[in-house]
Coordinates of C-alpha atoms and ligand atoms in Angstrom, one line a residue:
X11 CA 0.0 0.0 0.0
X12 CA 1.0 3.6 -0.5
X13 CA 3.4 4.8 2.2
X14 CA 4.2 1.3 3.4
X15 CA 7.9 1.8 2.7
X16 CA 8.2 4.7 5.2
X17 CA 7.1 5.1 8.9
X18 CA 5.9 8.6 9.5
X19 CA 4.3 10.0 12.7
X20 CA 2.1 13.0 12.9
X21 CA 0.4 14.1 16.1
X22 CA -0.5 17.3 17.7
X23 CA -2.1 19.4 20.4
X24 CA -4.4 22.4 20.6
X25 CA -2.5 25.2 22.3
X26 CA -5.3 26.1 24.7
X27 CA -3.3 25.7 27.9
X28 CA -0.2 24.3 29.5
X29 CA 0.1 20.5 29.2
X30 CA -0.7 18.4 32.2
X31 CA 0.0 14.9 33.6
X32 CA -2.8 13.5 31.5
X33 CA -1.1 14.7 28.4
X34 CA 2.2 13.3 29.6
X35 CA 1.1 9.7 30.4
X36 CA -1.5 9.7 27.6
X37 CA 0.8 10.7 24.8
X38 CA 3.9 12.9 25.5
X39 CA 5.9 10.1 27.2
X40 CA 5.1 7.8 24.3
X41 CA 6.2 10.4 21.8
X42 CA 9.6 10.6 23.5
X43 CA 10.0 6.8 23.4
X44 CA 9.0 6.7 19.7
X45 CA 11.5 9.5 19.0
X46 CA 14.3 7.6 20.7
X47 CA 13.4 4.3 19.0
X48 CA 15.1 5.4 15.8
X49 CA 12.4 3.4 13.9
X50 CA 10.7 6.4 12.2
X51 CA 11.6 8.2 9.0
X52 CA 9.9 11.3 10.2
X53 CA 8.1 12.6 13.3
X54 CA 6.0 15.7 13.1
X55 CA 4.3 17.4 16.0
X56 CA 1.7 19.9 15.1
X57 CA 0.7 22.8 17.3
X58 CA -2.9 23.0 16.1
X59 CA -3.6 26.7 16.7
X60 CA -6.2 26.9 13.9
X61 CA -8.1 24.0 15.4
X62 CA -7.9 25.8 18.8
X63 CA -9.5 28.8 17.2
X64 CA -12.5 26.8 16.2
X65 CA -13.9 27.3 19.7
X66 CA -11.8 30.3 20.7
X67 CA -12.5 32.7 17.9
X68 CA -13.0 35.5 20.4
X69 CA -9.7 34.9 22.1
X70 CA -6.8 34.5 19.7
X71 CA -4.5 36.0 22.4
X72 CA -5.0 32.9 24.6
X73 CA -4.0 30.6 21.7
X74 CA -1.0 32.8 20.9
X75 CA 0.2 32.7 24.5
X76 CA -0.2 29.0 24.8
X77 CA 1.8 28.2 21.6
X78 CA 5.0 28.9 23.6
X79 CA 3.7 27.1 26.7
X80 CA 3.1 24.0 24.6
X81 CA 6.5 24.1 22.9
X82 CA 8.1 24.6 26.3
X83 CA 6.3 21.6 27.6
X84 CA 7.3 19.5 24.6
X85 CA 11.0 20.4 24.9
X86 CA 11.0 20.0 28.7
X87 CA 9.4 16.6 28.5
X88 CA 12.2 15.5 26.2
X89 CA 11.1 16.0 22.6
X90 CA 14.4 16.7 20.7
X91 CA 14.2 19.2 17.9
X92 CA 16.9 17.3 16.1
X93 CA 14.7 14.2 15.9
X94 CA 11.2 15.7 15.7
X95 CA 9.8 18.6 13.7
X96 CA 7.6 20.9 15.8
X97 CA 5.5 23.1 13.6
X98 CA 2.6 25.6 13.8
X99 CA -0.6 24.8 11.9
X100 CA -1.6 28.4 10.9
X101 CA 1.6 28.8 9.0
X102 CA 0.9 25.8 6.8
X103 CA -1.6 27.1 4.2
X104 CA -1.5 23.7 2.4
X105 CA -3.5 22.4 5.3
X106 CA -6.3 24.9 4.6
X107 CA -6.5 24.0 1.0
X108 CA -6.6 20.2 1.7
X109 CA -9.3 20.8 4.3
X110 CA -11.4 22.5 1.7
X111 CA -11.2 19.6 -0.7
X112 CA -11.8 17.0 1.9
X113 CA -14.9 18.9 3.1
X114 CA -16.6 17.6 0.0
X115 CA -15.9 14.0 0.8
X116 CA -17.8 13.9 4.1
X117 CA -21.4 14.5 4.8
X118 CA -22.8 16.6 7.6
X119 CA -24.7 13.5 8.8
X120 CA -21.4 11.7 9.2
X121 CA -19.8 14.7 11.0
X122 CA -22.8 14.8 13.4
X123 CA -22.1 11.2 14.5
X124 CA -18.5 11.8 15.6
X125 CA -18.8 10.9 19.4
X126 CA -15.9 13.1 20.5
X127 CA -17.2 16.2 18.7
X128 CA -20.7 15.4 20.1
X129 CA -19.4 15.3 23.6
X130 CA -17.3 18.5 23.1
X131 CA -20.4 20.3 21.7
X132 CA -22.3 19.5 24.9
X133 CA -19.4 20.4 27.1
X134 CA -19.0 23.8 25.5
X135 CA -22.7 24.6 25.5
X136 CA -22.8 24.9 21.6
X137 CA -25.9 22.9 21.6
X138 CA -27.7 26.0 23.0
X139 CA -25.6 28.8 21.8
X140 CA -25.1 27.7 18.2
X141 CA -22.4 25.6 16.7
X142 CA -19.6 27.3 14.8
X143 CA -19.2 25.6 11.4
X144 CA -15.4 25.5 11.9
X145 CA -15.7 23.6 15.1
X146 CA -18.2 21.1 13.6
X147 CA -15.8 20.4 10.7
X148 CA -12.5 20.3 12.6
X149 CA -12.2 16.5 12.1
X150 CA -11.9 17.3 8.4
X151 CA -9.1 19.7 9.1
X152 CA -7.5 17.1 11.3
X153 CA -7.6 14.7 8.3
X154 CA -5.7 17.4 6.4
X155 CA -3.1 17.6 9.2
X156 CA -2.5 13.8 9.1
X157 CA -2.5 13.3 5.4
X158 CA -0.4 16.3 4.5
X159 CA 2.5 14.8 6.3
X160 CA 1.9 11.3 4.7
X161 CA 1.6 10.0 8.3
X162 CA 0.8 6.3 8.7
X163 CA 1.2 6.3 12.5
X164 CA -0.8 8.7 14.7
X165 CA -0.1 8.4 18.4
X166 CA -3.0 9.9 20.3
X167 CA -5.2 9.7 23.4
X168 CA -8.3 7.4 23.3
X169 CA -10.7 10.3 22.7
X170 CA -9.0 10.9 19.4
X171 CA -9.9 7.5 17.9
X172 CA -13.1 8.8 16.2
X173 CA -10.9 11.5 14.4
X174 CA -8.6 8.9 13.0
X175 CA -11.6 6.8 11.9
X176 CA -13.0 9.7 10.0
X177 CA -9.6 10.5 8.5
X178 CA -9.4 6.9 7.2
X179 CA -12.8 7.1 5.6
X180 CA -11.9 10.4 3.9
X181 CA -8.6 8.9 2.7
X182 CA -10.3 5.9 1.3
X183 CA -12.9 8.0 -0.5
X184 CA -10.3 10.3 -1.9
X185 CA -8.2 7.4 -3.2
X186 CA -11.2 5.7 -4.7
X187 CA -12.3 8.9 -6.6
X188 CA -9.0 10.4 -7.6
X189 CA -6.6 7.4 -7.6
X190 CA -4.2 6.1 -4.9
X191 CA -2.7 9.4 -3.5
X192 CA -3.1 9.6 0.2
X193 CA -1.5 7.4 2.9
X194 CA -4.0 5.6 5.1
X195 CA -3.3 6.5 8.8
X196 CA -3.5 4.3 11.9
X197 CA -4.0 5.4 15.5
X198 CA -1.8 4.2 18.3
X199 CA -3.0 4.5 21.8
X200 CA -1.3 3.7 25.1
X201 CA -1.4 0.0 26.1
X202 CA -1.9 0.7 29.8
X203 CA -5.6 1.5 30.3
X204 CA -5.2 4.0 33.1
X205 CA -2.7 5.9 31.0
X206 CA -5.3 6.3 28.2
X207 CA -7.6 8.3 30.4
X208 CA -6.0 9.8 33.5
X209 CA -8.8 11.4 35.7
X210 CA -8.5 14.7 37.4
X211 CA -7.2 14.7 41.0
X212 CA -10.9 15.1 42.1
X213 CA -11.8 11.8 40.3
X214 CA -13.7 13.6 37.5
X215 CA -13.2 11.9 34.1
X216 CA -10.8 14.4 32.7
X217 CA -8.2 16.9 33.8
X218 CA -9.6 20.3 32.9
X219 CA -8.4 23.8 33.6
X220 CA -11.8 25.1 34.5
X221 CA -12.3 22.3 37.1
X222 CA -8.9 23.1 38.7
X223 CA -8.2 19.4 38.9
X224 CA -5.0 19.3 36.9
X225 CA -1.4 18.6 37.7
X226 CA 0.5 20.6 35.2
X227 CA 4.0 19.6 34.0
X228 CA 5.1 23.1 35.0
X229 CA 3.6 23.1 38.5
X230 CA 5.9 23.8 41.4
X231 CA 6.6 21.0 44.0
X232 CA 4.4 22.9 46.4
X233 CA 1.4 23.0 44.0
X234 CA 1.8 19.3 43.2
X235 CA 1.8 18.5 46.9
X236 CA -1.3 20.7 47.4
X237 CA -3.2 19.0 44.6
X238 CA -2.4 15.5 46.0
X239 CA -2.8 16.2 49.7
X240 CA -5.5 18.8 49.5
X241 CA -7.7 17.7 46.6
X242 CA -7.0 14.1 45.6
X243 CA -10.0 11.9 45.9
X244 CA -9.4 8.6 47.8
X245 CA -12.0 6.4 49.6
X246 CA -14.6 8.3 51.6
X247 CA -15.3 5.2 53.7
X248 CA -11.7 4.8 54.7
X249 CA -11.8 6.9 57.8
X250 CA -9.4 5.2 60.1
X251 CA -6.2 3.6 59.1
X252 CA -7.4 0.2 60.2
X253 CA -10.5 0.4 58.0
X254 CA -10.5 -1.7 54.9
X255 CA -10.0 0.5 51.9
X256 CA -11.5 0.5 48.4
X257 CA -9.6 0.9 45.2
X258 CA -12.4 1.7 42.7
X259 CA -12.5 5.4 41.9
X260 CA -9.5 5.9 44.3
X261 CA -7.5 8.4 42.3
X262 CA -4.2 7.8 44.3
X263 CA -4.2 4.2 43.1
X264 CA -5.3 5.2 39.6
X265 CA -2.3 7.5 39.3
X266 CA 0.0 4.8 40.8
X267 CA -1.4 2.4 38.2
X268 CA -0.4 4.8 35.5
X269 CA 3.0 5.8 36.8
X270 CA 4.7 3.6 39.3
X271 CA 7.1 0.7 38.7
X272 CA 8.6 -1.9 41.1
X273 CA 11.7 0.2 41.2
X274 CA 9.8 3.0 42.8
X275 CA 9.0 0.6 45.7
X276 CA 12.6 -0.4 46.1
X277 CA 13.6 3.3 46.3
X278 CA 10.8 4.8 48.4
X279 CA 8.6 2.1 50.0
X280 CA 10.6 -1.1 50.3
X281 CA 8.1 -2.7 52.6
X282 CA 6.2 -3.6 49.4
X283 CA 7.8 -5.1 46.4
X284 CA 5.1 -4.0 44.0
X285 CA 1.8 -2.2 43.6
X286 CA -0.3 -5.3 44.0
X287 CA 1.2 -5.9 47.5
X288 CA 0.4 -2.3 48.5
X289 CA -3.1 -2.5 47.1
X290 CA -3.7 -5.8 49.1
X291 CA -2.7 -4.1 52.3
X292 CA -4.9 -1.1 51.6
X293 CA -7.9 -3.3 50.9
X294 CA -7.2 -5.4 54.0
X295 CA -7.0 -2.3 56.2
X296 CA -4.0 -0.9 58.1
X297 CA -2.6 1.4 55.3
X298 CA -3.4 5.1 55.6
X299 CA -4.2 7.5 52.8
X300 CA -1.4 9.8 54.0
X301 CA 1.3 7.2 53.4
X302 CA -0.1 6.4 50.0
X303 CA -0.2 10.0 49.0
X304 CA 3.4 10.6 50.2
X305 CA 4.6 7.7 48.0
X306 CA 2.6 9.1 45.1
X307 CA 4.2 12.5 45.5
X308 CA 7.6 10.9 45.4
X309 CA 6.7 9.0 42.2
X310 CA 5.3 12.2 40.7
X311 CA 8.3 14.2 41.6
X312 CA 10.6 11.7 39.9
X313 CA 8.8 12.4 36.6
X314 CA 8.1 16.1 37.1
X315 CA 11.3 17.5 38.6
X316 CA 13.5 16.9 35.5
X317 CA 10.8 18.3 33.3
X318 CA 10.5 21.4 35.6
X319 CA 14.3 21.9 35.5
X320 CA 14.4 21.7 31.8
X321 CA 11.6 24.1 31.4
X322 CA 13.3 26.7 33.5
X323 CA 16.4 26.4 31.3
X324 CA 14.3 26.8 28.1
X325 CA 12.3 29.7 29.6
X326 CA 15.5 31.7 29.9
X327 CA 16.1 31.4 26.1
X328 CA 12.8 32.0 24.3
X329 CA 14.8 33.2 21.3
X330 CA 16.1 29.6 20.9
X331 CA 12.6 28.2 21.3
X332 CA 11.3 30.6 18.6
X333 CA 14.1 29.5 16.2
X334 CA 13.2 25.8 16.8
X335 CA 9.5 26.5 16.0
X336 CA 10.4 28.6 13.0
X337 CA 12.8 26.0 11.5
X338 CA 10.3 23.2 12.2
X339 CA 7.5 25.1 10.5
X340 CA 9.7 25.8 7.4
X341 CA 10.4 22.1 7.1
X342 CA 6.7 21.3 7.5
X343 CA 5.8 23.9 4.8
X344 CA 7.9 22.0 2.3
X345 CA 6.4 18.6 3.1
X346 CA 2.7 19.8 3.2
X347 CA 3.1 21.8 0.0
X348 CA 4.4 18.7 -1.7
X349 CA 1.3 16.8 -0.7
X350 CA -1.0 19.6 -1.7
X351 CA 0.5 19.6 -5.2
X352 CA 0.1 15.8 -5.4
X353 CA -3.5 16.1 -4.4
X354 CA -4.2 18.8 -6.9
X355 CA -2.5 16.7 -9.6
X356 CA -4.6 13.7 -8.7
X357 CA -7.7 15.9 -8.9
X358 CA -6.4 17.5 -12.1
X359 CA -6.8 21.0 -10.8
X360 CA -3.2 21.8 -11.2
X361 CA -3.9 24.2 -14.0
X362 CA -1.0 26.5 -13.8
X363 CA 1.8 24.0 -13.4
X364 CA 2.3 23.8 -17.2
X365 CA 0.2 24.5 -20.3
X366 CA -1.1 21.0 -21.1
X367 CA -4.6 22.1 -20.2
X368 CA -4.6 24.5 -23.1
X369 CA -4.3 21.7 -25.6
X370 CA -7.0 19.8 -23.8
X371 CA -9.3 22.8 -23.8
X372 CA -8.7 23.4 -27.4
X373 CA -9.6 19.8 -28.3
X374 CA -12.7 19.9 -26.1
X375 CA -13.9 23.1 -27.7
X376 CA -13.5 21.6 -31.2
X377 CA -15.5 18.6 -30.2
X378 CA -18.2 20.7 -28.6
X379 CA -18.6 22.6 -31.9
X380 CA -19.0 19.4 -33.9
X381 CA -21.7 18.0 -31.6
Ligands
LIG404 N1 -7.5 17.2 18.2 C1 -6.3 16.9 18.9 C2 -6.5 17.2 20.4 O1 -7.5 17.8 20.7 C3 -5.1 17.8 18.4 C4 -4.8 17.6 17.0 C5 -4.9 18.5 15.9 C6 -4.2 16.4 16.4 N2 -4.4 17.9 14.8 C7 -4.0 16.6 15.0 C8 -3.9 15.1 16.9 C9 -3.5 15.7 14.2 C10 -3.4 14.1 16.1 C11 -3.2 14.4 14.7 O2 -5.7 16.7 21.2

């Protein structure tokens, strides 16, 4: 199949805020591993500022500010600009053109069925206020993002699976109508179930800025401690240490499921050799929430403190960050323009590449006259 000879990754984020632990365990960590695997011919990370505008049209300043926050989070988490191309969506006009063509290959009925978009429409109150057409159609623009880079691998969080499904349908339709042109993408989601969907510290399904239930990669140790000790939901029936504890919905254990390894026990809590032993003790009774939280904070800090240190180094050189973004975007321009030109060729709307169309038009006009 087209693109089988190369392994190319495209993924991205909307720059609507700083990245949090949910982003880290759900995708960022994986990206760094993929980057270091040396198995890929190209890795592109898109800062989807145009997509972010589809529900922030009145606040472009917020998006502008968060572009730098997201790049800082990327670099601090270990994405290496020598190995990955970080680029800005709005500076890639080929994506807009592709979106416009793909828009004709999907029905409004199909777009209405996208479960992630449906949930987002509810969450944002668009169902009552009126739904911006740009927001409704962003899965089409996301298809443009993916196909423009010829990506066959798209590492994303679970909530993005419907987007990749739609992208695949559009690609198949395009190739059927215009000939084999676009690479069929595949989603890759984390294997560990809790990593796919890390809840907020309060136990709500998702970390969200408005709920104040996030742990940001750039949070200070003090804030992390406050979020865990002050807000993290455990087991409301576990009042005394001796009481038997429950694990379902217990966020401390959900986070440990996502983050801790046996080695963390050896280093910080050697009375257990693994998480199962700790859980068994908690369920039996006799293990207090305070001790569990203290361990979780140690595990969290092991992940967060190198990221935090790297961020403070990058923050002192925003010029360098700008240059990385600029250079990445230039490389991305070349790749996406190339795809657009292949697409226009496949659709035979590449009128001004050469004058072959003149001969064709002449022939057609002659035939028209003889009819
Ligand atoms: N929709 C994605 C999110 O909200 C961000 C995104 C934009 C993306 N373009 C993409 C993800 C292309 C993967 C591929 O997180």
